[in-house]
PDB file of C-alpha atoms in Angstrom:
ATOM      1  CA  TYR A 103      -9.378  12.283 -16.347  1.00  0.00           C
ATOM      2  CA  ALA A 104      -8.645  15.551 -17.457  1.00  0.00           C
ATOM      3  CA  SER A 105     -10.811  16.600 -14.392  1.00  0.00           C
ATOM      4  CA  TRP A 106      -9.942  13.626 -12.359  1.00  0.00           C
ATOM      5  CA  TYR A 107      -6.353  13.661 -12.295  1.00  0.00           C
ATOM      6  CA  PRO A 108      -5.735  17.433 -10.908  1.00  0.00           C
ATOM      7  CA  LYS A 109      -8.188  16.519  -7.802  1.00  0.00           C
ATOM      8  CA  GLN A 110      -6.059  13.707  -7.115  1.00  0.00           C
ATOM      9  CA  TYR A 111      -3.202  16.399  -6.267  1.00  0.00           C
ATOM     10  CA  PHE A 112      -5.203  19.538  -4.997  1.00  0.00           C
ATOM     11  CA  CYS A 113      -8.124  18.354  -2.466  1.00  0.00           C
ATOM     12  CA  ALA A 114      -8.557  18.854   0.552  1.00  0.00           C
ATOM     13  CA  HIS A 115      -8.657  16.425   3.204  1.00  0.00           C
ATOM     14  CA  GLN A 116     -12.326  16.033   4.318  1.00  0.00           C
ATOM     15  CA  LEU A 117     -13.098  14.082   7.598  1.00  0.00           C
ATOM     16  CA  PRO A 118     -16.575  12.988   8.407  1.00  0.00           C
ATOM     17  CA  GLU A 119     -18.451  15.688   9.913  1.00  0.00           C
ATOM     18  CA  GLY A 120     -20.549  15.732  12.553  1.00  0.00           C
ATOM     19  CA  VAL A 121     -18.210  12.093  13.974  1.00  0.00           C
ATOM     20  CA  VAL A 122     -16.001  13.762  17.561  1.00  0.00           C
ATOM     21  CA  ILE A 123     -12.892  11.633  15.839  1.00  0.00           C
ATOM     22  CA  PRO A 124     -10.081  11.580  18.553  1.00  0.00           C
ATOM     23  CA  ALA A 125      -7.468  13.161  17.879  1.00  0.00           C
ATOM     24  CA  ALA A 126      -4.813   9.997  18.198  1.00  0.00           C
ATOM     25  CA  LEU A 127      -6.650   9.222  15.257  1.00  0.00           C
ATOM     26  CA  ARG A 128      -7.226  11.961  13.237  1.00  0.00           C
ATOM     27  CA  GLY A 129      -3.440  12.662  12.005  1.00  0.00           C
ATOM     28  CA  HIS A 130      -4.461   8.556  10.793  1.00  0.00           C
ATOM     29  CA  MET A 131      -7.873   9.699   9.137  1.00  0.00           C
ATOM     30  CA  LYS A 132      -5.896  12.545   6.619  1.00  0.00           C
ATOM     31  CA  TYR A 133      -3.280  10.295   5.776  1.00  0.00           C
ATOM     32  CA  ALA A 134      -5.599   7.407   5.185  1.00  0.00           C
ATOM     33  CA  ALA A 135      -7.151  10.098   2.540  1.00  0.00           C
ATOM     34  CA  LYS A 136      -4.130  11.754   1.392  1.00  0.00           C
ATOM     35  CA  ALA A 137      -2.684   8.196   0.646  1.00  0.00           C
ATOM     36  CA  SER A 138      -5.239   7.123  -1.223  1.00  0.00           C
ATOM     37  CA  ARG A 139      -5.310   9.782  -3.777  1.00  0.00           C
ATOM     38  CA  ARG A 140      -2.257   9.044  -4.088  1.00  0.00           C
ATOM     39  CA  LEU A 141      -2.892   5.834  -4.865  1.00  0.00           C
ATOM     40  CA  ALA A 142      -5.417   6.518  -7.607  1.00  0.00           C
ATOM     41  CA  ARG A 143      -2.582   8.460  -9.231  1.00  0.00           C
ATOM     42  CA  ASN A 144       0.256   5.571  -8.825  1.00  0.00           C
ATOM     43  CA  LEU A 145      -2.137   2.836 -10.423  1.00  0.00           C
ATOM     44  CA  PHE A 146      -2.830   5.712 -12.219  1.00  0.00           C
ATOM     45  CA  HIS A 147       1.040   6.718 -14.115  1.00  0.00           C
ATOM     46  CA  SER A 148       1.352   2.600 -14.304  1.00  0.00           C
ATOM     47  CA  MET A 149      -1.326   2.942 -16.410  1.00  0.00           C
ATOM     48  CA  VAL A 150      -0.600   5.150 -18.491  1.00  0.00           C
ATOM     49  CA  LEU A 151       3.071   4.020 -18.400  1.00  0.00           C
ATOM     50  CA  TYR A 152       2.851   0.000 -18.659  1.00  0.00           C
ATOM     51  CA  GLN A 153      -0.687  -0.160 -21.041  1.00  0.00           C
ATOM     52  CA  GLN A 154      -1.821  -3.458 -21.962  1.00  0.00           C
ATOM     53  CA  LYS A 155       1.510  -5.141 -20.495  1.00  0.00           C
ATOM     54  CA  LEU A 156       0.121  -3.838 -16.506  1.00  0.00           C
ATOM     55  CA  GLU A 157      -1.359  -7.365 -16.528  1.00  0.00           C
ATOM     56  CA  SER A 158       2.322  -8.814 -16.513  1.00  0.00           C
ATOM     57  CA  LYS A 159       4.006  -7.081 -13.687  1.00  0.00           C
ATOM     58  CA  GLN A 160       2.672  -9.018 -11.078  1.00  0.00           C
ATOM     59  CA  GLN A 161       5.438  -7.602  -8.243  1.00  0.00           C
ATOM     60  CA  LEU A 162       3.528  -3.957  -9.471  1.00  0.00           C
ATOM     61  CA  MET A 163       0.569  -4.792  -9.010  1.00  0.00           C
ATOM     62  CA  SER A 164       0.844  -6.737  -5.791  1.00  0.00           C
ATOM     63  CA  ARG A 165       2.096  -3.368  -4.253  1.00  0.00           C
ATOM     64  CA  LEU A 166      -0.435  -1.997  -5.671  1.00  0.00           C
ATOM     65  CA  VAL A 167      -2.968  -3.884  -3.957  1.00  0.00           C
ATOM     66  CA  ASN A 168      -0.872  -4.651  -0.385  1.00  0.00           C
ATOM     67  CA  VAL A 169      -1.545  -0.173   0.053  1.00  0.00           C
ATOM     68  CA  GLY A 170      -5.228  -0.665  -0.811  1.00  0.00           C
ATOM     69  CA  THR A 171      -5.587  -3.407   1.672  1.00  0.00           C
ATOM     70  CA  ASP A 172      -3.554  -1.779   4.360  1.00  0.00           C
ATOM     71  CA  LEU A 173      -5.894   2.013   3.438  1.00  0.00           C
ATOM     72  CA  PHE A 174      -8.909  -0.328   4.043  1.00  0.00           C
ATOM     73  CA  ALA A 175      -7.660  -1.740   7.418  1.00  0.00           C
ATOM     74  CA  MET A 176      -6.582   1.719   8.448  1.00  0.00           C
ATOM     75  CA  ALA A 177      -9.996   2.969   7.606  1.00  0.00           C
ATOM     76  CA  ALA A 178     -12.098   0.252   9.378  1.00  0.00           C
ATOM     77  CA  ALA A 179      -9.540  -0.300  12.224  1.00  0.00           C
ATOM     78  CA  CYS A 180     -10.234   3.895  12.717  1.00  0.00           C
ATOM     79  CA  SER A 181     -13.909   3.222  12.277  1.00  0.00           C
ATOM     80  CA  ARG A 182     -14.353   0.862  14.487  1.00  0.00           C
ATOM     81  CA  ALA A 183     -12.405   2.713  17.580  1.00  0.00           C
ATOM     82  CA  ILE A 184     -14.202   5.849  16.924  1.00  0.00           C
ATOM     83  CA  ARG A 185     -17.482   4.097  17.434  1.00  0.00           C
ATOM     84  CA  MET A 186     -16.850   2.450  20.452  1.00  0.00           C
ATOM     85  CA  THR A 187     -15.403   4.973  21.862  1.00  0.00           C
ATOM     86  CA  SER A 188     -18.682   6.546  21.323  1.00  0.00           C
ATOM     87  CA  GLU A 189     -20.328   3.708  23.011  1.00  0.00           C
ATOM     88  CA  LYS A 190     -18.263   3.959  26.068  1.00  0.00           C
ATOM     89  CA  PRO A 191     -16.661   7.239  26.617  1.00  0.00           C
ATOM     90  CA  GLY A 192     -13.845   7.461  28.344  1.00  0.00           C
ATOM     91  CA  ASP A 193     -12.705   3.886  27.698  1.00  0.00           C
ATOM     92  CA  GLU A 194      -9.418   4.717  25.088  1.00  0.00           C
ATOM     93  CA  SER A 195      -8.401   1.097  24.664  1.00  0.00           C
ATOM     94  CA  ALA A 196      -9.964   0.944  21.301  1.00  0.00           C
ATOM     95  CA  VAL A 197      -8.369   4.019  20.204  1.00  0.00           C
ATOM     96  CA  GLU A 198      -4.999   2.895  21.272  1.00  0.00           C
ATOM     97  CA  LEU A 199      -4.751   0.037  19.697  1.00  0.00           C
ATOM     98  CA  ALA A 200      -6.746   1.701  16.685  1.00  0.00           C
ATOM     99  CA  ASP A 201      -3.455   3.925  17.056  1.00  0.00           C
ATOM    100  CA  LEU A 202      -0.784   1.217  17.028  1.00  0.00           C
ATOM    101  CA  PHE A 203      -2.394  -0.276  13.760  1.00  0.00           C
ATOM    102  CA  CYS A 204      -2.453   2.879  12.133  1.00  0.00           C
ATOM    103  CA  ARG A 205       1.340   3.400  12.597  1.00  0.00           C
ATOM    104  CA  HIS A 206       2.523  -0.617  11.698  1.00  0.00           C
ATOM    105  CA  ALA A 207       0.134  -0.036   8.502  1.00  0.00           C
ATOM    106  CA  ARG A 208       1.689   3.153   7.965  1.00  0.00           C
ATOM    107  CA  GLY A 209       5.150   2.383   7.613  1.00  0.00           C
ATOM    108  CA  ARG A 210       4.126  -0.820   5.389  1.00  0.00           C
ATOM    109  CA  ILE A 211       2.766   1.849   3.297  1.00  0.00           C
ATOM    110  CA  GLU A 212       5.329   4.144   2.778  1.00  0.00           C
ATOM    111  CA  LYS A 213       7.212   0.594   1.809  1.00  0.00           C
ATOM    112  CA  GLN A 214       5.099  -0.528  -0.988  1.00  0.00           C
ATOM    113  CA  PHE A 215       5.276   3.300  -2.189  1.00  0.00           C
ATOM    114  CA  ARG A 216       9.213   3.225  -2.393  1.00  0.00           C
ATOM    115  CA  GLY A 217       9.665   0.165  -3.677  1.00  0.00           C
ATOM    116  CA  LEU A 218       6.787   0.742  -6.896  1.00  0.00           C
ATOM    117  CA  PHE A 219       9.051   2.289  -9.512  1.00  0.00           C
ATOM    118  CA  ILE A 220      12.447   1.732  -8.033  1.00  0.00           C
ATOM    119  CA  ASN A 221      13.312  -2.241  -7.086  1.00  0.00           C
ATOM    120  CA  SER A 222      14.769  -5.300  -8.125  1.00  0.00           C
ATOM    121  CA  ASP A 223      11.836  -7.105 -10.243  1.00  0.00           C
ATOM    122  CA  GLY A 224      13.981  -7.152 -13.655  1.00  0.00           C
ATOM    123  CA  PHE A 225      16.235  -9.539 -12.003  1.00  0.00           C
ATOM    124  CA  ALA A 226      14.213 -11.648  -9.970  1.00  0.00           C
ATOM    125  CA  TYR A 227      12.558 -12.205 -13.664  1.00  0.00           C
ATOM    126  CA  LYS A 228      16.205 -12.959 -14.715  1.00  0.00           C
ATOM    127  CA  ILE A 229      16.990 -14.902 -11.491  1.00  0.00           C
ATOM    128  CA  ALA A 230      13.869 -16.213 -12.209  1.00  0.00           C
ATOM    129  CA  LEU A 231      14.041 -18.070 -15.592  1.00  0.00           C
ATOM    130  CA  ASN A 232      17.651 -19.133 -15.097  1.00  0.00           C
ATOM    131  CA  ALA A 233      15.988 -21.457 -12.152  1.00  0.00           C
ATOM    132  CA  LEU A 234      13.279 -22.693 -14.731  1.00  0.00           C
ATOM    133  CA  GLU A 235      16.612 -23.383 -16.856  1.00  0.00           C
ATOM    134  CA  SER A 236      18.632 -25.270 -14.317  1.00  0.00           C
ATOM    135  CA  LYS A 237      21.554 -23.149 -13.847  1.00  0.00           C
ATOM    136  CA  TYR A 238      21.064 -23.044  -9.705  1.00  0.00           C
ATOM    137  CA  ALA A 239      21.127 -27.022 -10.107  1.00  0.00           C
ATOM    138  CA  TRP A 240      24.061 -26.674  -7.736  1.00  0.00           C
ATOM    139  CA  LEU A 241      22.179 -25.372  -5.369  1.00  0.00           C
ATOM    140  CA  GLU A 242      20.189 -28.308  -4.644  1.00  0.00           C
ATOM    141  CA  ASN A 243      23.239 -30.531  -4.094  1.00  0.00           C
ATOM    142  CA  ASP A 244      24.777 -31.217  -0.689  1.00  0.00           C
ATOM    143  CA  ILE A 245      21.495 -29.559   1.419  1.00  0.00           C
ATOM    144  CA  ILE A 246      20.362 -32.025   3.025  1.00  0.00           C
ATOM    145  CA  LEU A 247      23.943 -33.766   5.017  1.00  0.00           C
ATOM    146  CA  PRO A 248      24.056 -37.238   5.650  1.00  0.00           C
TER     147      PRO A 248
END
């Protein structure tokens, strides 16, 4: 990892060569590349921090998977829009839809990144254990009114 890890911080954004990328999507493509490296770093940090216990950190793993899924979807949406634009020059409808999708995906990705290590997962786990011990059985009473 000694040579791989620094590249996750210092590599330049590389967009595909020989492809005309609409201006509205260029920033999203750069963001996806940068966020992919950020995802790789966070996954590596998680592996170092939790080691064998990482498999029990289901909420953390779920957030990482969600980021990866959104990044893939961003790349796929941009690629499709670029292809459609090259086939029908002047028709920007695919670019507009991809731009909107990417804007929403970026918000979801940032939210997932913020919750990776600062969250209430431990407290939620404690509450789940309490629920299994029927500590909150009182909540079941009177849910359905006559």
